[in-house]
PDB file of C-alpha atoms in Angstrom:
ATOM      1  CA  UNK U 261      -0.090   0.103   0.060  1.00 37.00           C
ATOM      2  CA  UNK U 262       1.394   3.356  -1.024  1.00 39.00           C
ATOM      3  CA  UNK U 263       1.859   6.056   1.667  1.00 37.00           C
ATOM      4  CA  UNK U 264       0.122   9.362   1.394  1.00 38.00           C
ATOM      5  CA  UNK U 265       2.171  12.238   0.436  1.00 34.00           C
ATOM      6  CA  UNK U 266       1.804  16.034   0.988  1.00 35.00           C
ATOM      7  CA  UNK U 267       3.283  19.031  -0.743  1.00 33.00           C
ATOM      8  CA  UNK U 268       2.831  22.419   0.997  1.00 34.00           C
ATOM      9  CA  UNK U 269       1.799  25.511  -1.137  1.00 37.00           C
ATOM     10  CA  UNK U 270       0.031  27.696   1.695  1.00 38.00           C
ATOM     11  CA  UNK U 271       0.607  30.990  -0.196  1.00 39.00           C
ATOM     12  CA  UNK U 272      -1.352  29.628  -3.195  1.00 35.00           C
ATOM     13  CA  UNK U 273      -4.423  28.634  -1.025  1.00 41.00           C
ATOM     14  CA  UNK U 274      -4.409  31.771   0.925  1.00 45.00           C
ATOM     15  CA  UNK U 275      -4.380  33.815  -2.221  1.00 47.00           C
ATOM     16  CA  UNK U 276      -7.811  32.141  -2.939  1.00 49.00           C
ATOM     17  CA  UNK U 277      -6.314  29.724  -5.576  1.00 86.00           C
ATOM     18  CA  UNK U 278      -7.050  26.139  -4.863  1.00 93.00           C
ATOM     19  CA  UNK U 279      -8.539  25.473  -1.418  1.00 95.00           C
ATOM     20  CA  UNK U 280      -8.707  21.642  -1.537  1.00 97.00           C
ATOM     21  CA  UNK U 281      -6.787  19.350  -3.652  1.00 96.00           C
ATOM     22  CA  UNK U 282      -6.770  15.574  -3.900  1.00 96.00           C
ATOM     23  CA  UNK U 283      -4.290  13.665  -6.269  1.00 96.00           C
ATOM     24  CA  UNK U 284      -4.855   9.939  -6.840  1.00 95.00           C
ATOM     25  CA  UNK U 285      -6.457   9.658  -3.343  1.00 95.00           C
ATOM     26  CA  UNK U 286      -7.691   6.483  -2.121  1.00 93.00           C
ATOM     27  CA  UNK U 287      -8.987   4.701   1.097  1.00 94.00           C
ATOM     28  CA  UNK U 288      -8.748   1.143   1.986  1.00 93.00           C
ATOM     29  CA  UNK U 289     -10.208  -0.334   5.095  1.00 88.00           C
ATOM     30  CA  UNK U 290      -9.303  -3.559   6.724  1.00 83.00           C
ATOM     31  CA  UNK U 291     -12.162  -6.136   7.157  1.00 81.00           C
ATOM     32  CA  UNK U 292     -12.737  -7.696  10.564  1.00 79.00           C
ATOM     33  CA  UNK U 293     -12.796 -11.257   8.891  1.00 78.00           C
ATOM     34  CA  UNK U 294      -9.534 -10.486   7.056  1.00 76.00           C
ATOM     35  CA  UNK U 295      -8.660  -8.962   3.830  1.00 80.00           C
ATOM     36  CA  UNK U 296      -9.459  -5.383   2.794  1.00 85.00           C
ATOM     37  CA  UNK U 297     -12.200  -3.107   1.137  1.00 87.00           C
ATOM     38  CA  UNK U 298     -11.334  -0.084  -1.050  1.00 90.00           C
ATOM     39  CA  UNK U 299     -13.888   2.591  -0.609  1.00 90.00           C
ATOM     40  CA  UNK U 300     -12.128   5.306  -2.816  1.00 94.00           C
ATOM     41  CA  UNK U 301      -9.453   5.045  -5.474  1.00 92.00           C
ATOM     42  CA  UNK U 302      -7.611   7.400  -7.763  1.00 93.00           C
ATOM     43  CA  UNK U 303      -9.628  10.454  -6.682  1.00 95.00           C
ATOM     44  CA  UNK U 304      -8.466  13.703  -8.479  1.00 96.00           C
ATOM     45  CA  UNK U 305     -10.242  16.724  -7.324  1.00 96.00           C
ATOM     46  CA  UNK U 306      -9.595  20.330  -7.043  1.00 96.00           C
ATOM     47  CA  UNK U 307     -11.862  22.846  -5.455  1.00 97.00           C
ATOM     48  CA  UNK U 308     -11.118  26.572  -5.787  1.00 95.00           C
ATOM     49  CA  UNK U 309     -11.583  28.817  -2.870  1.00 94.00           C
ATOM     50  CA  UNK U 310     -15.005  30.082  -2.506  1.00 93.00           C
ATOM     51  CA  UNK U 311     -16.698  27.307  -4.580  1.00 95.00           C
ATOM     52  CA  UNK U 312     -19.727  25.351  -3.343  1.00 96.00           C
ATOM     53  CA  UNK U 313     -19.339  21.599  -4.369  1.00 97.00           C
ATOM     54  CA  UNK U 314     -21.989  19.123  -3.926  1.00 97.00           C
ATOM     55  CA  UNK U 315     -21.017  15.290  -3.729  1.00 97.00           C
ATOM     56  CA  UNK U 316     -23.774  13.014  -4.674  1.00 96.00           C
ATOM     57  CA  UNK U 317     -24.020   9.250  -5.291  1.00 93.00           C
ATOM     58  CA  UNK U 318     -25.728   5.957  -4.093  1.00 91.00           C
ATOM     59  CA  UNK U 319     -25.201   4.915  -0.536  1.00 88.00           C
ATOM     60  CA  UNK U 320     -21.844   3.448   0.090  1.00 87.00           C
ATOM     61  CA  UNK U 321     -20.132   5.312  -2.904  1.00 90.00           C
ATOM     62  CA  UNK U 322     -17.610   6.931  -0.742  1.00 92.00           C
ATOM     63  CA  UNK U 323     -19.303  10.354  -0.291  1.00 94.00           C
ATOM     64  CA  UNK U 324     -18.775  10.765   3.492  1.00 93.00           C
ATOM     65  CA  UNK U 325     -15.372   8.953   3.436  1.00 94.00           C
ATOM     66  CA  UNK U 326     -14.224  11.726   1.008  1.00 96.00           C
ATOM     67  CA  UNK U 327     -15.697  14.382   3.220  1.00 95.00           C
ATOM     68  CA  UNK U 328     -14.012  12.766   6.216  1.00 94.00           C
ATOM     69  CA  UNK U 329     -10.584  12.622   4.435  1.00 94.00           C
ATOM     70  CA  UNK U 330     -10.839  16.452   3.983  1.00 96.00           C
ATOM     71  CA  UNK U 331     -11.797  16.904   7.632  1.00 94.00           C
ATOM     72  CA  UNK U 332      -8.719  14.822   8.855  1.00 93.00           C
ATOM     73  CA  UNK U 333     -11.007  12.124  10.180  1.00 93.00           C
ATOM     74  CA  UNK U 334      -9.875   9.542   7.793  1.00 92.00           C
ATOM     75  CA  UNK U 335      -6.341   9.151   6.587  1.00 92.00           C
ATOM     76  CA  UNK U 336      -5.816   8.507   2.935  1.00 92.00           C
ATOM     77  CA  UNK U 337      -4.210   5.126   2.272  1.00 92.00           C
ATOM     78  CA  UNK U 338      -2.865   6.323  -1.134  1.00 93.00           C
ATOM     79  CA  UNK U 339      -2.296   9.657  -3.027  1.00 94.00           C
ATOM     80  CA  UNK U 340      -2.148  13.091  -1.722  1.00 93.00           C
ATOM     81  CA  UNK U 341      -4.522  15.673  -0.104  1.00 95.00           C
ATOM     82  CA  UNK U 342      -4.143  19.351   0.886  1.00 95.00           C
ATOM     83  CA  UNK U 343      -6.432  21.784   2.311  1.00 95.00           C
ATOM     84  CA  UNK U 344      -5.327  25.494   2.261  1.00 93.00           C
ATOM     85  CA  UNK U 345      -2.155  24.272   0.956  1.00 92.00           C
ATOM     86  CA  UNK U 346      -1.317  22.055   3.879  1.00 93.00           C
ATOM     87  CA  UNK U 347      -2.265  18.748   5.464  1.00 94.00           C
ATOM     88  CA  UNK U 348      -5.857  18.393   6.512  1.00 94.00           C
ATOM     89  CA  UNK U 349      -4.883  18.009  10.080  1.00 94.00           C
ATOM     90  CA  UNK U 350      -3.000  21.302  10.047  1.00 95.00           C
ATOM     91  CA  UNK U 351      -5.880  22.986   8.434  1.00 94.00           C
ATOM     92  CA  UNK U 352      -8.497  21.910  11.079  1.00 92.00           C
ATOM     93  CA  UNK U 353      -8.626  25.355  12.805  1.00 90.00           C
ATOM     94  CA  UNK U 354      -9.968  26.670   9.600  1.00 93.00           C
ATOM     95  CA  UNK U 355     -12.695  23.928   9.037  1.00 94.00           C
ATOM     96  CA  UNK U 356     -16.417  23.977  10.047  1.00 91.00           C
ATOM     97  CA  UNK U 357     -18.040  20.570  10.075  1.00 91.00           C
ATOM     98  CA  UNK U 358     -21.774  20.136  10.112  1.00 88.00           C
ATOM     99  CA  UNK U 359     -23.639  16.798  10.337  1.00 80.00           C
ATOM    100  CA  UNK U 360     -27.176  15.565   9.514  1.00 75.00           C
ATOM    101  CA  UNK U 361     -28.023  15.508  13.273  1.00 78.00           C
ATOM    102  CA  UNK U 362     -27.509  18.844  15.084  1.00 82.00           C
ATOM    103  CA  UNK U 363     -25.555  17.130  17.888  1.00 87.00           C
ATOM    104  CA  UNK U 364     -26.315  19.990  20.431  1.00 93.00           C
ATOM    105  CA  UNK U 365     -25.168  19.617  23.871  1.00 95.00           C
ATOM    106  CA  UNK U 366     -28.290  19.007  25.922  1.00 95.00           C
ATOM    107  CA  UNK U 367     -26.828  20.880  29.030  1.00 96.00           C
ATOM    108  CA  UNK U 368     -26.188  24.139  27.105  1.00 97.00           C
ATOM    109  CA  UNK U 369     -28.762  26.725  25.931  1.00 97.00           C
ATOM    110  CA  UNK U 370     -29.067  27.655  22.300  1.00 97.00           C
ATOM    111  CA  UNK U 371     -26.559  30.526  22.923  1.00 97.00           C
ATOM    112  CA  UNK U 372     -24.147  28.301  24.895  1.00 97.00           C
ATOM    113  CA  UNK U 373     -24.100  25.813  22.194  1.00 96.00           C
ATOM    114  CA  UNK U 374     -23.203  28.461  19.575  1.00 96.00           C
ATOM    115  CA  UNK U 375     -20.485  29.776  22.063  1.00 96.00           C
ATOM    116  CA  UNK U 376     -19.009  26.104  22.550  1.00 94.00           C
ATOM    117  CA  UNK U 377     -16.540  26.159  19.610  1.00 91.00           C
ATOM    118  CA  UNK U 378     -15.453  29.835  20.395  1.00 92.00           C
ATOM    119  CA  UNK U 379     -14.766  28.682  24.068  1.00 93.00           C
ATOM    120  CA  UNK U 380     -12.749  25.723  22.945  1.00 91.00           C
ATOM    121  CA  UNK U 381     -10.624  28.261  20.849  1.00 89.00           C
ATOM    122  CA  UNK U 382     -10.079  30.407  23.903  1.00 91.00           C
ATOM    123  CA  UNK U 383     -12.260  33.361  22.788  1.00 93.00           C
ATOM    124  CA  UNK U 384     -13.039  35.642  25.745  1.00 94.00           C
ATOM    125  CA  UNK U 385     -16.499  35.478  27.256  1.00 94.00           C
ATOM    126  CA  UNK U 386     -17.748  38.935  26.085  1.00 96.00           C
ATOM    127  CA  UNK U 387     -16.771  38.353  22.460  1.00 96.00           C
ATOM    128  CA  UNK U 388     -18.196  34.889  22.181  1.00 95.00           C
ATOM    129  CA  UNK U 389     -21.539  35.969  23.741  1.00 95.00           C
ATOM    130  CA  UNK U 390     -21.745  38.770  21.175  1.00 96.00           C
ATOM    131  CA  UNK U 391     -20.838  36.647  18.243  1.00 95.00           C
ATOM    132  CA  UNK U 392     -23.293  33.928  19.236  1.00 96.00           C
ATOM    133  CA  UNK U 393     -26.164  36.477  19.679  1.00 95.00           C
ATOM    134  CA  UNK U 394     -25.369  37.841  16.199  1.00 93.00           C
ATOM    135  CA  UNK U 395     -25.308  34.583  14.450  1.00 93.00           C
ATOM    136  CA  UNK U 396     -28.502  33.408  16.309  1.00 94.00           C
ATOM    137  CA  UNK U 397     -29.967  36.563  14.870  1.00 91.00           C
ATOM    138  CA  UNK U 398     -28.959  35.990  11.373  1.00 87.00           C
ATOM    139  CA  UNK U 399     -30.697  32.414  11.539  1.00 88.00           C
ATOM    140  CA  UNK U 400     -33.822  34.026  12.758  1.00 88.00           C
ATOM    141  CA  UNK U 401     -33.489  32.852  16.356  1.00 92.00           C
ATOM    142  CA  UNK U 402     -33.313  36.197  18.266  1.00 93.00           C
ATOM    143  CA  UNK U 403     -35.232  35.578  21.437  1.00 94.00           C
ATOM    144  CA  UNK U 404     -34.342  31.910  21.683  1.00 95.00           C
ATOM    145  CA  UNK U 405     -30.982  32.338  23.224  1.00 96.00           C
ATOM    146  CA  UNK U 406     -31.890  30.818  26.582  1.00 96.00           C
ATOM    147  CA  UNK U 407     -34.020  27.925  25.248  1.00 97.00           C
ATOM    148  CA  UNK U 408     -32.565  24.367  25.859  1.00 97.00           C
ATOM    149  CA  UNK U 409     -32.350  22.019  22.978  1.00 95.00           C
ATOM    150  CA  UNK U 410     -35.452  20.026  24.146  1.00 96.00           C
ATOM    151  CA  UNK U 411     -37.398  23.236  23.812  1.00 97.00           C
ATOM    152  CA  UNK U 412     -36.517  23.666  20.286  1.00 95.00           C
ATOM    153  CA  UNK U 413     -38.020  22.217  17.152  1.00 91.00           C
ATOM    154  CA  UNK U 414     -35.925  20.159  14.911  1.00 88.00           C
ATOM    155  CA  UNK U 415     -35.651  23.077  12.450  1.00 88.00           C
ATOM    156  CA  UNK U 416     -34.722  25.358  15.120  1.00 92.00           C
ATOM    157  CA  UNK U 417     -31.988  23.005  16.406  1.00 92.00           C
ATOM    158  CA  UNK U 418     -30.574  22.719  12.863  1.00 89.00           C
ATOM    159  CA  UNK U 419     -30.457  26.558  12.657  1.00 89.00           C
ATOM    160  CA  UNK U 420     -28.518  26.572  15.933  1.00 93.00           C
ATOM    161  CA  UNK U 421     -26.251  24.065  14.498  1.00 91.00           C
ATOM    162  CA  UNK U 422     -25.651  26.524  11.524  1.00 90.00           C
ATOM    163  CA  UNK U 423     -25.171  29.333  13.729  1.00 92.00           C
ATOM    164  CA  UNK U 424     -22.490  27.405  15.654  1.00 93.00           C
ATOM    165  CA  UNK U 425     -20.738  26.395  12.479  1.00 91.00           C
ATOM    166  CA  UNK U 426     -20.720  29.902  10.972  1.00 90.00           C
ATOM    167  CA  UNK U 427     -19.725  31.456  14.371  1.00 92.00           C
ATOM    168  CA  UNK U 428     -16.150  29.983  13.986  1.00 92.00           C
ATOM    169  CA  UNK U 429     -15.628  31.930  10.850  1.00 90.00           C
ATOM    170  CA  UNK U 430     -14.215  28.854   8.794  1.00 92.00           C
ATOM    171  CA  UNK U 431     -12.610  29.142   5.403  1.00 93.00           C
ATOM    172  CA  UNK U 432     -14.063  25.680   4.537  1.00 96.00           C
ATOM    173  CA  UNK U 433     -17.591  24.186   5.425  1.00 95.00           C
ATOM    174  CA  UNK U 434     -17.852  20.481   5.387  1.00 96.00           C
ATOM    175  CA  UNK U 435     -21.515  19.471   5.500  1.00 94.00           C
ATOM    176  CA  UNK U 436     -22.743  15.803   5.402  1.00 93.00           C
ATOM    177  CA  UNK U 437     -26.453  15.764   4.854  1.00 91.00           C
ATOM    178  CA  UNK U 438     -26.998  18.701   7.065  1.00 88.00           C
ATOM    179  CA  UNK U 439     -30.808  18.986   6.241  1.00 87.00           C
ATOM    180  CA  UNK U 440     -31.757  15.196   5.716  1.00 85.00           C
ATOM    181  CA  UNK U 441     -33.462  15.049   9.203  1.00 80.00           C
ATOM    182  CA  UNK U 442     -35.837  18.035   8.444  1.00 83.00           C
ATOM    183  CA  UNK U 443     -39.357  17.743   7.063  1.00 85.00           C
ATOM    184  CA  UNK U 444     -39.976  18.943   3.527  1.00 84.00           C
ATOM    185  CA  UNK U 445     -41.286  22.479   4.551  1.00 83.00           C
ATOM    186  CA  UNK U 446     -38.681  23.194   7.206  1.00 84.00           C
ATOM    187  CA  UNK U 447     -35.983  21.678   4.942  1.00 85.00           C
ATOM    188  CA  UNK U 448     -36.408  24.385   2.180  1.00 87.00           C
ATOM    189  CA  UNK U 449     -36.721  27.084   4.811  1.00 86.00           C
ATOM    190  CA  UNK U 450     -33.506  26.221   6.301  1.00 86.00           C
ATOM    191  CA  UNK U 451     -31.707  25.573   3.055  1.00 89.00           C
ATOM    192  CA  UNK U 452     -32.822  29.115   1.710  1.00 87.00           C
ATOM    193  CA  UNK U 453     -31.503  30.581   5.013  1.00 86.00           C
ATOM    194  CA  UNK U 454     -28.126  28.750   4.595  1.00 88.00           C
ATOM    195  CA  UNK U 455     -27.914  29.746   0.920  1.00 89.00           C
ATOM    196  CA  UNK U 456     -28.585  33.381   1.802  1.00 86.00           C
ATOM    197  CA  UNK U 457     -25.904  33.475   4.496  1.00 85.00           C
ATOM    198  CA  UNK U 458     -23.406  32.020   2.097  1.00 89.00           C
ATOM    199  CA  UNK U 459     -24.275  34.259  -0.894  1.00 86.00           C
ATOM    200  CA  UNK U 460     -24.251  37.479   1.225  1.00 82.00           C
ATOM    201  CA  UNK U 461     -21.031  37.388   2.926  1.00 75.00           C
ATOM    202  CA  UNK U 462     -17.290  36.295   1.995  1.00 78.00           C
ATOM    203  CA  UNK U 463     -18.088  33.168   0.284  1.00 80.00           C
ATOM    204  CA  UNK U 464     -16.503  30.060   2.093  1.00 91.00           C
ATOM    205  CA  UNK U 465     -15.600  27.135   0.219  1.00 96.00           C
ATOM    206  CA  UNK U 466     -18.275  24.431   0.722  1.00 96.00           C
ATOM    207  CA  UNK U 467     -18.271  20.824   0.400  1.00 97.00           C
ATOM    208  CA  UNK U 468     -21.807  19.383   0.605  1.00 97.00           C
ATOM    209  CA  UNK U 469     -22.665  15.734   0.878  1.00 96.00           C
ATOM    210  CA  UNK U 470     -26.252  14.846  -0.023  1.00 95.00           C
ATOM    211  CA  UNK U 471     -28.315  12.002  -1.537  1.00 92.00           C
ATOM    212  CA  UNK U 472     -30.851  14.540  -2.982  1.00 93.00           C
ATOM    213  CA  UNK U 473     -29.979  15.494  -6.622  1.00 94.00           C
ATOM    214  CA  UNK U 474     -32.500  18.364  -6.494  1.00 94.00           C
ATOM    215  CA  UNK U 475     -30.738  19.760  -3.430  1.00 94.00           C
ATOM    216  CA  UNK U 476     -27.297  19.390  -4.957  1.00 96.00           C
ATOM    217  CA  UNK U 477     -28.285  21.240  -8.154  1.00 96.00           C
ATOM    218  CA  UNK U 478     -30.201  23.981  -6.399  1.00 94.00           C
ATOM    219  CA  UNK U 479     -27.565  24.750  -3.888  1.00 95.00           C
ATOM    220  CA  UNK U 480     -24.245  24.194  -5.546  1.00 95.00           C
ATOM    221  CA  UNK U 481     -21.899  25.742  -8.140  1.00 95.00           C
ATOM    222  CA  UNK U 482     -20.650  22.247  -9.052  1.00 97.00           C
ATOM    223  CA  UNK U 483     -21.846  18.571  -8.670  1.00 97.00           C
ATOM    224  CA  UNK U 484     -19.538  15.760  -8.357  1.00 97.00           C
ATOM    225  CA  UNK U 485     -21.112  12.286  -8.817  1.00 96.00           C
ATOM    226  CA  UNK U 486     -19.264   9.274  -7.041  1.00 95.00           C
ATOM    227  CA  UNK U 487     -19.869   5.779  -7.829  1.00 93.00           C
ATOM    228  CA  UNK U 488     -17.887   2.560  -7.239  1.00 88.00           C
ATOM    229  CA  UNK U 489     -15.378   4.380  -5.231  1.00 90.00           C
ATOM    230  CA  UNK U 490     -14.488   6.842  -8.087  1.00 93.00           C
ATOM    231  CA  UNK U 491     -15.677  10.132  -9.808  1.00 96.00           C
ATOM    232  CA  UNK U 492     -18.208   9.331 -12.418  1.00 95.00           C
ATOM    233  CA  UNK U 493     -19.147  12.925 -13.449  1.00 95.00           C
ATOM    234  CA  UNK U 494     -18.192  16.456 -12.550  1.00 96.00           C
ATOM    235  CA  UNK U 495     -20.333  19.327 -13.824  1.00 96.00           C
ATOM    236  CA  UNK U 496     -20.761  23.036 -13.316  1.00 95.00           C
ATOM    237  CA  UNK U 497     -24.020  24.312 -12.311  1.00 95.00           C
ATOM    238  CA  UNK U 498     -24.467  27.402 -14.446  1.00 92.00           C
ATOM    239  CA  UNK U 499     -27.641  28.728 -13.023  1.00 93.00           C
ATOM    240  CA  UNK U 500     -27.192  32.379 -12.049  1.00 91.00           C
ATOM    241  CA  UNK U 501     -27.132  33.581  -8.393  1.00 88.00           C
ATOM    242  CA  UNK U 502     -28.745  34.592  -6.219  1.00 87.00           C
ATOM    243  CA  UNK U 503     -31.166  31.632  -6.342  1.00 86.00           C
ATOM    244  CA  UNK U 504     -34.640  31.217  -5.136  1.00 84.00           C
ATOM    245  CA  UNK U 505     -34.875  27.657  -3.999  1.00 85.00           C
ATOM    246  CA  UNK U 506     -38.740  27.366  -4.626  1.00 82.00           C
ATOM    247  CA  UNK U 507     -38.077  28.610  -8.318  1.00 86.00           C
ATOM    248  CA  UNK U 508     -35.056  27.246  -9.341  1.00 91.00           C
ATOM    249  CA  UNK U 509     -36.479  23.836 -10.291  1.00 90.00           C
ATOM    250  CA  UNK U 510     -38.302  25.635 -13.131  1.00 92.00           C
ATOM    251  CA  UNK U 511     -34.856  26.593 -14.689  1.00 93.00           C
ATOM    252  CA  UNK U 512     -34.144  24.575 -17.936  1.00 92.00           C
ATOM    253  CA  UNK U 513     -30.654  23.772 -16.758  1.00 93.00           C
ATOM    254  CA  UNK U 514     -31.780  22.297 -13.536  1.00 94.00           C
ATOM    255  CA  UNK U 515     -33.822  19.728 -15.309  1.00 94.00           C
ATOM    256  CA  UNK U 516     -31.038  19.090 -17.824  1.00 94.00           C
ATOM    257  CA  UNK U 517     -28.682  18.286 -15.077  1.00 95.00           C
ATOM    258  CA  UNK U 518     -31.270  16.436 -12.885  1.00 95.00           C
ATOM    259  CA  UNK U 519     -31.855  14.002 -15.916  1.00 94.00           C
ATOM    260  CA  UNK U 520     -28.121  13.702 -16.557  1.00 94.00           C
ATOM    261  CA  UNK U 521     -27.221  12.661 -13.064  1.00 93.00           C
ATOM    262  CA  UNK U 522     -30.363  10.555 -12.557  1.00 91.00           C
ATOM    263  CA  UNK U 523     -29.297   8.560 -15.665  1.00 90.00           C
ATOM    264  CA  UNK U 524     -25.804   7.802 -14.262  1.00 87.00           C
ATOM    265  CA  UNK U 525     -26.906   6.673 -10.698  1.00 82.00           C
TER     266      UNK U 525
END
């Protein structure tokens, strides 16, 4: 098995060139009963700074494993991977990770949950309180700061998780099915809020895992289709921004892309 290699080009990444780069990257896991299983192989992928990339494909195709490699939660078995021109592990302070489940701490209020990452970073109390209140306001939760997670609806909980992620001011947002647990109406509302946050500020680089082709096309600049551990397709979503998620499905390009990916899955 080849050892993963790294080459550092921090200046390039920080100058808004390539934010994420994978070269011939692969992941092979050992099976408990012996032998091994290759989940990803020969992945070549460059993500420019500020781009929103959606990863789609069938269950088990390696989407989450690829995301976890970028997050330094899974080590590549072969090839090279860089984030911000350095190793994923060294880039961790500049990453934000959001999961399908909100993972709120039940012993902290909404505001306390948003403050948590800032607290771990050593941010002073006054600053983290102000930042948390600001971000809760941006996700339309002003007045809910003192509520406990059990007092929040699932949509509100996911908004708190969004605020917690954004409060860290990450360069890269890694999102694994972040809206999958929401009902259809709430899902569109939270998607729209997230998209407005992303479109209105300094645009962070986003890598977004989803099973939902419609969600991928509506949100992303680019859709990467995975299958059998490799990249099957990689297409720019050339639909103008800003986007209205309730109307984007009527765009001719949306249906063209949807049919293209659907035929390949």
